[in-house]
Amino acid sequence: MEITDVKVIPVDDEKLKAFVSIVFDQCFVVTDIKIIHGPKGLFVSMPSKKRKDGTFKDIAHPLNNQMRQYLEDKVLTVYRQQVGSGTGGGQVGGGGATVGAPAGGGAAGGESAGGGGEAGGEPSTEPHS
């Protein structure tokens, strides 16, 4: 599965930095992904739904660490390119930038800084800002 498009809409907030949508294989989209600035730096928070007891459960999330790392690398790379370039345009009506992903996988890296559930386990119950 390949991420073929990433759309980033920056937000001017202390913790919430951007909303993101990603397209897989030019045929499936996941929206309401967030980029959060946490204690260990930026991380990707998957879309979640608030339960009656006040906890949050991920609606969609990667099932393994390899896919999680690929997704995070791709999303954070696009975010950093957009924020670093100082441009906020590119997407009609949305104010964000759209960047298509090249073929191939993401770079290997360290563990996730947070957000969403762990691969193969229960999703995070931390509130998402």
mmCIF file of C-alpha atoms in Angstrom:
data_model
loop_
_atom_site.group_PDB
_atom_site.id
_atom_site.type_symbol
_atom_site.label_atom_id
_atom_site.label_comp_id
_atom_site.label_asym_id
_atom_site.label_seq_id
_atom_site.Cartn_x
_atom_site.Cartn_y
_atom_site.Cartn_z
ATOM 1 C CA MET A 1 0.000 0.000 0.000
ATOM 2 C CA GLU A 2 1.408 3.350 -1.042
ATOM 3 C CA ILE A 3 0.556 6.855 0.135
ATOM 4 C CA THR A 4 -0.076 8.671 -3.130
ATOM 5 C CA ASP A 5 -1.189 12.080 -1.796
ATOM 6 C CA VAL A 6 -0.836 14.095 1.405
ATOM 7 C CA LYS A 7 -2.827 17.279 2.108
ATOM 8 C CA VAL A 8 -1.730 19.444 5.025
ATOM 9 C CA ILE A 9 -3.768 22.313 6.460
ATOM 10 C CA PRO A 10 -1.665 24.195 9.030
ATOM 11 C CA VAL A 11 -3.261 25.425 12.254
ATOM 12 C CA ASP A 12 -1.916 28.255 14.401
ATOM 13 C CA ASP A 13 -2.113 26.614 17.839
ATOM 14 C CA GLU A 14 0.362 25.771 20.588
ATOM 15 C CA LYS A 15 -0.141 21.978 20.411
ATOM 16 C CA LEU A 16 -2.240 21.261 17.308
ATOM 17 C CA LYS A 17 -0.068 22.125 14.312
ATOM 18 C CA ALA A 18 -2.055 20.827 11.313
ATOM 19 C CA PHE A 19 -4.916 18.721 10.012
ATOM 20 C CA VAL A 20 -3.947 16.150 7.398
ATOM 21 C CA SER A 21 -5.657 13.868 4.907
ATOM 22 C CA ILE A 22 -3.842 11.083 3.094
ATOM 23 C CA VAL A 23 -4.729 9.067 0.011
ATOM 24 C CA PHE A 24 -3.681 5.442 -0.397
ATOM 25 C CA ASP A 25 -3.146 3.997 -3.884
ATOM 26 C CA GLN A 26 -5.097 6.890 -5.435
ATOM 27 C CA CYS A 27 -8.357 5.301 -4.258
ATOM 28 C CA PHE A 28 -8.810 5.495 -0.444
ATOM 29 C CA VAL A 29 -8.663 8.601 1.757
ATOM 30 C CA VAL A 30 -8.223 8.986 5.517
ATOM 31 C CA THR A 31 -9.066 12.433 6.924
ATOM 32 C CA ASP A 32 -8.939 14.115 10.345
ATOM 33 C CA ILE A 33 -5.345 13.083 10.996
ATOM 34 C CA LYS A 34 -3.621 15.629 13.255
ATOM 35 C CA ILE A 35 -0.055 16.740 13.721
ATOM 36 C CA ILE A 36 0.503 17.451 17.411
ATOM 37 C CA HIS A 37 3.460 19.066 19.159
ATOM 38 C CA GLY A 38 4.009 16.957 22.269
ATOM 39 C CA PRO A 39 6.722 16.759 24.926
ATOM 40 C CA LYS A 40 8.996 14.721 22.601
ATOM 41 C CA GLY A 41 8.342 16.808 19.480
ATOM 42 C CA LEU A 42 5.935 16.392 16.577
ATOM 43 C CA PHE A 43 3.820 13.267 16.193
ATOM 44 C CA VAL A 44 0.925 12.087 14.058
ATOM 45 C CA SER A 45 -2.410 11.470 15.771
ATOM 46 C CA MET A 46 -4.842 9.252 13.899
ATOM 47 C CA PRO A 47 -8.569 10.124 13.616
ATOM 48 C CA SER A 48 -10.485 9.191 16.739
ATOM 49 C CA LYS A 49 -13.963 9.200 18.226
ATOM 50 C CA LYS A 50 -14.892 10.206 21.765
ATOM 51 C CA ARG A 51 -16.615 7.455 23.748
ATOM 52 C CA LYS A 52 -19.405 7.969 26.277
ATOM 53 C CA ASP A 53 -16.906 7.523 29.126
ATOM 54 C CA GLY A 54 -14.811 10.435 27.826
ATOM 55 C CA THR A 55 -11.951 8.339 26.411
ATOM 56 C CA PHE A 56 -10.957 8.337 22.761
ATOM 57 C CA LYS A 57 -10.694 5.385 20.378
ATOM 58 C CA ASP A 58 -8.924 5.499 17.026
ATOM 59 C CA ILE A 59 -11.210 5.140 14.015
ATOM 60 C CA ALA A 60 -8.375 4.195 11.657
ATOM 61 C CA HIS A 61 -4.769 3.362 12.424
ATOM 62 C CA PRO A 62 -1.810 1.355 11.086
ATOM 63 C CA LEU A 63 -1.691 -2.290 12.158
ATOM 64 C CA ASN A 64 2.086 -2.593 12.339
ATOM 65 C CA ASN A 65 5.102 -0.462 13.203
ATOM 66 C CA GLN A 66 6.436 -0.481 9.626
ATOM 67 C CA MET A 67 3.242 1.110 8.259
ATOM 68 C CA ARG A 68 3.042 3.534 11.192
ATOM 69 C CA GLN A 69 6.618 4.713 10.558
ATOM 70 C CA TYR A 70 6.006 5.038 6.798
ATOM 71 C CA LEU A 71 2.858 7.099 7.419
ATOM 72 C CA GLU A 72 4.490 9.332 10.038
ATOM 73 C CA ASP A 73 7.600 9.909 7.904
ATOM 74 C CA LYS A 74 5.518 10.848 4.859
ATOM 75 C CA VAL A 75 3.124 13.153 6.744
ATOM 76 C CA LEU A 76 5.806 14.930 8.795
ATOM 77 C CA THR A 77 8.041 15.386 5.727
ATOM 78 C CA VAL A 78 5.232 17.135 3.838
ATOM 79 C CA TYR A 79 4.372 19.240 6.905
ATOM 80 C CA ARG A 80 7.986 20.328 7.410
ATOM 81 C CA GLN A 81 8.407 21.155 3.705
ATOM 82 C CA GLN A 82 5.281 23.292 3.779
ATOM 83 C CA VAL A 83 6.017 25.088 7.047
ATOM 84 C CA GLY A 84 9.690 25.545 6.186
ATOM 85 C CA SER A 85 8.878 27.030 2.790
ATOM 86 C CA GLY A 86 6.708 29.732 4.354
ATOM 87 C CA THR A 87 3.908 29.107 1.870
ATOM 88 C CA GLY A 88 0.369 28.433 2.950
ATOM 89 C CA GLY A 89 -1.318 28.073 -0.409
ATOM 90 C CA GLY A 90 -1.666 25.405 -3.015
ATOM 91 C CA GLN A 91 -5.051 23.860 -2.339
ATOM 92 C CA VAL A 92 -8.180 25.618 -3.583
ATOM 93 C CA GLY A 93 -10.537 26.409 -0.703
ATOM 94 C CA GLY A 94 -8.442 24.620 1.896
ATOM 95 C CA GLY A 95 -5.443 26.838 2.414
ATOM 96 C CA GLY A 96 -3.149 23.822 2.647
ATOM 97 C CA ALA A 97 -0.634 22.238 0.356
ATOM 98 C CA THR A 98 -0.959 19.029 -1.583
ATOM 99 C CA VAL A 99 2.070 16.905 -2.262
ATOM 100 C CA GLY A 100 2.039 13.627 -4.156
ATOM 101 C CA ALA A 101 4.221 10.849 -2.774
ATOM 102 C CA PRO A 102 6.860 9.152 -4.885
ATOM 103 C CA ALA A 103 6.800 5.397 -5.347
ATOM 104 C CA GLY A 104 8.480 3.342 -2.665
ATOM 105 C CA GLY A 105 8.442 3.088 1.087
ATOM 106 C CA GLY A 106 9.280 5.444 3.889
ATOM 107 C CA ALA A 107 12.621 5.643 5.606
ATOM 108 C CA ALA A 108 13.282 3.541 8.658
ATOM 109 C CA GLY A 109 13.489 5.375 11.933
ATOM 110 C CA GLY A 110 12.822 5.323 15.645
ATOM 111 C CA GLU A 111 9.671 4.568 17.543
ATOM 112 C CA SER A 112 6.578 6.714 17.281
ATOM 113 C CA ALA A 113 6.507 9.729 19.567
ATOM 114 C CA GLY A 114 2.854 9.036 20.333
ATOM 115 C CA GLY A 115 -0.628 9.459 18.950
ATOM 116 C CA GLY A 116 -2.871 6.601 18.040
ATOM 117 C CA GLY A 117 -2.649 3.031 19.167
ATOM 118 C CA GLU A 118 0.310 0.739 19.189
ATOM 119 C CA ALA A 119 0.529 -1.786 16.381
ATOM 120 C CA GLY A 120 -1.575 -4.830 17.110
ATOM 121 C CA GLY A 121 -2.778 -3.419 20.446
ATOM 122 C CA GLU A 122 -5.450 -1.188 21.836
ATOM 123 C CA PRO A 123 -5.542 2.371 20.484
ATOM 124 C CA SER A 124 -4.565 5.257 22.722
ATOM 125 C CA THR A 125 -7.117 6.625 25.163
ATOM 126 C CA GLU A 126 -5.412 10.000 25.434
ATOM 127 C CA PRO A 127 -7.556 12.966 24.403
ATOM 128 C CA HIS A 128 -6.686 14.573 21.096
ATOM 129 C CA SER A 129 -6.583 18.366 21.023
#
